[in-house]
Every structure is written in C-alpha cells, then in structure tokens.
Coordinates of C-alpha atoms and ligand atoms in Angstrom, one line a residue:
X1 CA 0.0 0.0 0.0
X2 CA 1.3 3.4 -0.9
X3 CA -0.6 6.6 -0.4
X4 CA 0.7 9.7 -2.1
X5 CA -0.2 12.9 -0.3
X6 CA 2.8 15.2 -0.4
X7 CA 1.7 17.0 -3.6
X8 CA -1.8 17.6 -2.3
X9 CA -2.9 21.2 -1.6
X10 CA -3.9 20.1 1.9
X11 CA -0.4 19.0 2.9
X12 CA 1.2 22.1 1.3
X13 CA -1.2 24.4 3.2
X14 CA -0.5 22.4 6.4
X15 CA 3.3 22.9 6.1
X16 CA 2.8 26.6 5.3
X17 CA 0.9 27.1 8.6
X18 CA 3.2 24.8 10.6
X19 CA 6.2 27.0 9.7
X20 CA 4.3 30.2 10.5
X21 CA 4.4 31.5 6.9
X22 CA 1.0 32.9 7.4
X23 CA 2.1 34.9 10.5
X24 CA 4.1 38.1 10.7
X25 CA 6.0 37.5 14.0
X26 CA 8.9 35.1 14.7
X27 CA 12.2 34.5 12.9
X28 CA 12.5 34.1 9.2
X29 CA 15.4 31.6 9.4
X30 CA 13.5 29.4 11.9
X31 CA 10.5 29.4 9.6
X32 CA 12.6 28.4 6.6
X33 CA 14.4 25.6 8.5
X34 CA 11.2 24.2 10.1
X35 CA 9.4 24.3 6.8
X36 CA 12.1 22.3 5.1
X37 CA 12.6 19.9 8.0
X38 CA 8.9 19.1 8.3
X39 CA 8.5 18.8 4.5
X40 CA 11.3 16.2 4.5
X41 CA 9.9 14.4 7.5
X42 CA 6.5 14.1 5.7
X43 CA 8.3 13.0 2.5
X44 CA 10.2 10.3 4.4
X45 CA 6.9 9.0 6.0
X46 CA 5.4 8.9 2.5
X47 CA 8.4 7.3 0.7
X48 CA 9.1 4.7 3.3
X49 CA 5.5 4.1 4.2
X50 CA 6.2 4.8 7.9
X51 CA 3.4 3.3 10.0
X52 CA 1.9 5.3 12.9
X53 CA 3.5 2.7 15.3
X54 CA 6.9 3.4 13.8
X55 CA 6.3 7.1 14.0
X56 CA 5.4 7.1 17.7
X57 CA 8.3 4.8 18.4
X58 CA 10.5 7.5 17.0
X59 CA 8.9 10.2 19.0
X60 CA 9.3 8.3 22.3
X61 CA 12.9 7.5 21.3
X62 CA 13.6 11.3 21.1
X63 CA 12.0 11.7 24.5
X64 CA 14.4 9.0 25.8
X65 CA 17.4 10.6 24.2
X66 CA 16.5 13.8 26.0
X67 CA 15.9 12.2 29.3
X68 CA 19.4 10.6 29.1
X69 CA 21.1 13.7 27.6
X70 CA 22.2 11.6 24.7
X71 CA 21.2 13.7 21.7
X72 CA 24.8 15.0 21.6
X73 CA 26.1 11.4 21.7
X74 CA 23.8 10.0 19.0
X75 CA 24.9 12.9 16.7
X76 CA 28.5 11.8 16.2
X77 CA 27.3 8.2 16.1
X78 CA 25.2 9.1 13.1
X79 CA 28.1 10.9 11.4
X80 CA 26.7 14.4 11.9
X81 CA 29.8 15.8 13.6
X82 CA 32.0 14.3 10.9
X83 CA 29.8 15.7 8.2
X84 CA 30.2 19.2 9.7
X85 CA 34.0 18.7 9.7
X86 CA 33.9 17.6 6.0
X87 CA 32.1 20.9 5.3
X88 CA 34.6 23.0 7.3
X89 CA 37.5 21.2 5.5
X90 CA 36.0 22.1 2.1
X91 CA 35.4 25.7 3.3
X92 CA 39.1 26.0 4.4
X93 CA 40.3 24.5 1.1
X94 CA 38.2 27.0 -0.8
X95 CA 39.7 29.9 1.3
X96 CA 43.2 28.6 0.9
X97 CA 43.4 27.8 4.6
X98 CA 44.3 24.1 4.4
X99 CA 47.4 22.5 5.9
X100 CA 48.8 21.9 9.4
X101 CA 47.3 19.5 11.9
X102 CA 43.9 18.4 10.6
X103 CA 40.7 19.1 12.6
X104 CA 38.5 16.5 14.0
X105 CA 35.3 16.6 16.0
X106 CA 34.9 18.0 19.5
X107 CA 32.5 15.4 20.8
X108 CA 30.0 15.9 23.5
X109 CA 32.3 15.7 26.6
X110 CA 34.2 19.0 26.7
X111 CA 33.8 21.2 29.8
X112 CA 35.0 24.8 29.7
X113 CA 37.0 26.5 32.5
X114 CA 39.7 23.8 33.1
X115 CA 42.6 24.9 35.4
X116 CA 45.2 27.0 33.7
X117 CA 49.0 26.4 33.8
X118 CA 52.0 27.7 31.9
X119 CA 54.2 25.2 29.9
X120 CA 53.5 22.2 32.2
X121 CA 50.5 20.7 33.9
X122 CA 49.8 17.6 35.9
X123 CA 46.4 16.5 34.6
X124 CA 45.4 13.5 36.8
X125 CA 44.5 13.6 40.4
X126 CA 46.5 10.5 41.2
X127 CA 43.6 8.3 42.2
X128 CA 43.4 6.1 39.1
X129 CA 45.4 3.1 40.4
X130 CA 44.8 1.1 37.2
X131 CA 46.3 3.8 35.0
X132 CA 49.8 4.0 33.5
X133 CA 51.6 7.3 33.6
X134 CA 51.6 9.3 30.3
X135 CA 53.8 12.2 29.3
X136 CA 52.2 14.3 26.6
X137 CA 54.3 16.9 25.0
X138 CA 54.1 18.9 21.8
X139 CA 54.9 22.1 20.0
X140 CA 52.5 24.6 18.5
X141 CA 53.7 26.1 15.2
X142 CA 52.1 28.7 12.9
X143 CA 51.5 28.0 9.2
X144 CA 55.2 29.0 8.4
X145 CA 56.5 26.5 11.0
X146 CA 57.4 29.2 13.5
X147 CA 56.8 28.4 17.2
X148 CA 53.8 30.1 18.8
X149 CA 54.4 31.2 22.4
X150 CA 51.5 31.7 24.7
X151 CA 49.1 29.7 22.6
X152 CA 46.4 28.0 24.8
X153 CA 46.3 24.2 24.6
X154 CA 43.0 23.0 26.2
X155 CA 43.4 19.3 26.7
X156 CA 40.8 16.7 27.9
X157 CA 40.7 12.9 27.9
X158 CA 39.2 9.9 29.6
X159 CA 40.5 7.8 32.5
X160 CA 41.6 4.2 32.4
X161 CA 37.9 3.1 32.4
X162 CA 37.0 5.4 29.5
X163 CA 35.1 7.9 31.7
X164 CA 35.3 11.7 31.6
X165 CA 35.3 13.9 34.7
X166 CA 32.0 15.9 35.2
X167 CA 30.0 13.2 33.2
X168 CA 31.5 10.5 35.4
X169 CA 30.6 11.9 38.8
X170 CA 33.0 9.5 40.6
X171 CA 36.0 11.6 39.3
X172 CA 37.2 14.8 40.9
X173 CA 36.4 18.2 39.4
X174 CA 38.3 18.9 36.2
X175 CA 40.2 15.6 36.5
X176 CA 42.1 15.1 33.2
X177 CA 41.2 18.5 31.9
X178 CA 43.7 21.3 31.7
X179 CA 44.6 24.5 29.8
X180 CA 48.3 24.9 29.2
X181 CA 49.9 28.0 27.7
X182 CA 52.9 27.3 25.5
X183 CA 56.4 28.4 26.4
X184 CA 58.8 30.6 24.3
X185 CA 59.4 27.6 22.0
X186 CA 55.7 27.0 21.6
X187 CA 56.1 23.8 23.7
X188 CA 53.8 22.3 26.3
X189 CA 54.1 19.2 28.5
X190 CA 51.5 17.4 30.5
X191 CA 51.9 14.6 33.0
X192 CA 48.7 12.5 32.9
X193 CA 47.6 8.9 32.6
X194 CA 47.0 6.8 29.4
X195 CA 43.3 7.0 28.6
X196 CA 41.1 4.1 27.6
X197 CA 38.6 4.2 24.7
X198 CA 35.1 5.4 25.4
X199 CA 32.1 3.2 25.0
X200 CA 28.5 4.5 24.8
X201 CA 26.3 3.6 27.9
X202 CA 25.3 0.0 27.0
X203 CA 21.7 0.4 28.2
X204 CA 21.3 3.9 26.7
X205 CA 19.2 5.0 23.7
X206 CA 22.3 5.7 21.5
X207 CA 23.6 2.1 21.9
X208 CA 20.0 0.8 21.5
X209 CA 19.9 2.4 18.0
X210 CA 23.4 1.3 17.1
X211 CA 22.4 -2.2 18.0
X212 CA 19.5 -2.0 15.5
X213 CA 22.2 -1.1 12.9
X214 CA 24.5 -3.9 13.9
X215 CA 27.1 -1.4 15.1
X216 CA 29.2 -1.0 18.2
X217 CA 29.4 2.3 20.2
X218 CA 33.2 2.4 20.9
X219 CA 35.9 5.0 20.3
X220 CA 39.6 4.2 20.4
X221 CA 41.8 5.7 23.1
X222 CA 42.1 9.4 22.2
X223 CA 43.0 12.8 23.6
X224 CA 41.1 16.0 22.7
X225 CA 42.6 19.4 22.0
X226 CA 41.5 22.9 21.4
X227 CA 44.4 25.0 20.2
X228 CA 43.9 28.8 20.2
X229 CA 45.7 32.1 20.2
X230 CA 44.2 35.5 19.4
X231 CA 44.6 36.3 15.7
X232 CA 44.8 32.7 14.7
X233 CA 42.2 30.2 13.5
X234 CA 40.9 28.0 16.4
X235 CA 41.8 24.3 16.0
X236 CA 39.7 21.5 17.4
X237 CA 41.4 18.2 17.1
X238 CA 42.3 14.9 18.8
X239 CA 45.1 12.3 18.7
X240 CA 44.2 8.6 18.6
X241 CA 46.6 6.1 20.2
X242 CA 47.8 3.5 17.7
X243 CA 47.2 -0.1 18.4
X244 CA 43.7 0.2 19.9
X245 CA 41.3 -2.3 18.4
X246 CA 39.0 0.7 17.5
X247 CA 41.7 3.0 16.1
X248 CA 40.3 2.6 12.5
X249 CA 36.8 1.6 13.6
X250 CA 35.6 4.6 15.6
X251 CA 31.8 4.8 16.1
X252 CA 32.1 8.6 15.8
X253 CA 34.2 8.6 12.6
X254 CA 36.8 10.9 14.1
X255 CA 40.0 9.0 13.4
X256 CA 42.3 10.5 10.7
X257 CA 45.5 8.9 9.6
X258 CA 47.6 12.1 10.4
X259 CA 46.2 12.0 14.0
X260 CA 47.2 8.4 14.9
X261 CA 50.2 8.5 17.2
X262 CA 52.4 5.8 18.7
X263 CA 53.0 6.0 22.5
X264 CA 56.6 5.2 23.2
X265 CA 57.7 3.7 26.5
X266 CA 60.3 5.8 28.3
X267 CA 63.1 3.4 29.1
X268 CA 66.0 5.8 29.5
X269 CA 66.4 6.9 33.1
X270 CA 67.7 10.3 32.1
X271 CA 64.7 10.9 29.9
X272 CA 62.4 9.8 32.7
X273 CA 64.2 12.1 35.1
X274 CA 63.8 15.0 32.7
X275 CA 60.0 14.7 33.3
X276 CA 60.5 14.4 37.0
X277 CA 59.8 10.6 37.0
X278 CA 61.6 8.0 39.0
X279 CA 62.6 4.6 37.6
X280 CA 61.1 2.0 37.5
X281 CA 58.4 3.8 35.7
X282 CA 55.3 4.3 37.9
Ligands
MBD1 C1 33.7 10.7 23.2 O1 34.7 10.7 24.1 C2 34.0 11.4 22.1 O2 35.1 12.0 22.0 C3 33.0 11.4 21.1 C4 33.3 12.1 19.8 C5 31.8 10.8 21.3 C6 31.6 10.1 22.5 C7 32.5 10.1 23.4
FE2 FE1 36.4 11.8 23.7

C-alpha cells in the first residue's frame, strides 16, 4: 500500500501554517528551516510508508534521548559531527586555509573552564590506580613553521575506564582537563595517565539504536585538544593512540591517519628524570 499525499494542496497548506508562513511574527530563518525539515519528514513518511506505530516509536525515542542527555552522543554516532567537519575542511580548502594538523570533532564531553597552567600541567588527580603514567608533549607552530608562544592548549581525555570527569561523577572536578599555555618555543608538556577508549552507555538510547544497525558504540583511546591564540584560527582536534582495536573503527568517525600516534615507552632513566619521573616507571 502506498498513499501519495505530499503533492496535495492540503499538505502544502498544512506545512505553510506549521512553519508560521501565514504569521508576521517570529524568525525568518527558523520558519525556513522548520518548513524544510517538516517537509522532508513528511516526505520520508510517504516514501518509506512509515506506520503510525513506527512514527510514535521515533517520538518516544527522542524523549528517551533527551531524558538521558544523549542527543549529543547520537549525533556523532550518526556521522553528523564528521559531516560538519567535512564541510569545514571544504570551506578551508576554498579559502586557501588548508594545511597543518587536521581538525577532528569536538565530541559531547568538553567542559569549559579547566585549570590554567604555563608550559607544564599535571592532569590526573593521582587516584586512578589502574592507570599508566603518560607524558604528553608537543609544540604549536604557525603556518610557516614558527613556534607560537602563549598559545592555549586546552586538553581533555578519559581515565583508564574510558570515563570523563564531570560526566563521570566519581571523578574529581576537572580531572584530566587542563589548559596549558605554550612556552617561548611553543612547547607544552603534561603529565597524565593513558586514557582508555570510550564506550556508549550500554543500556542507553544511543547504543540501542546502534544495536539496530548492527554497530558498536566504541571509540579508540584518544586525547582531545583545542588550540587557540588571538589572531589565529581555532583548531579542534584529537590524537588517537595507535594499536587500539578501534583506532580505525571509531563509532564517531573521528580518526584521521595524520592523527594516529604511537605511544613510546620511556626506558631511558635520564629521559624519565627530565620529566621528574623516577625509575622504575610508575
Ligand atoms: C567521546 O569521548 C567522544 O570523543 C565522542 C566524539 C563521542 C563520544 C565520546
Ligand atoms: Fe572523547
């Protein structure tokens, strides 16, 4: 059974009123967007012969997403964040602003206002006994390869169980979240712990939908960065640790070849000491 209604005057008039086209108040952009979204929703119902049962299932699913604050988790799972990155990459390319470390998605777990430090920060609160120490160091360069002093490196990552402070209430405030300003050579260093990959809450609505698609909800171990300095383009990126089973199978589609890095074990006592670490490595 297929019933065609989209072309009817009745549906066109309904959409016109739904979007407030017959009213003077409101916001023109909102009207334009809502008109198009509802047109396309109606079109999908028509084309796929969506039953009322399927429709109400979707409505209650959206309620559940909201109750669990998972709309921002489903979005990357459905490739939306990645799609927006593809658009920004194309925009940069057109403007001649390509090059340097590539962007990748922010994800839903950033928290603003992390503690600020210059050149060095300890990121972990020392309570994650399952964790291995990690030294994270890098250099911020401009497009000509010149070091950028006093750039802000805003870093955040998960603990050894894949949980993020604030969202995981068992962690201390701003655990594994820091803002580090670069030194005169554009360098920054953090002492932290090696993160584990993130997995969507197994009983949550995001994972429920992924299950329907035969997909997992896992991300490889990764570390998020915002890099900023007044007068420069803001960079949102991540590094992905090599060797994770999900490095090239990220449910959020955020891995990029240029962003996969190998962790190397510090064996040299002098190198360990230069980071204030005693041997054996603990
Ligand atoms: C994450 O940690 C993340 O970075 C993304 C993009 C989605 C879910 C959890
Ligand atoms: Fe993340």
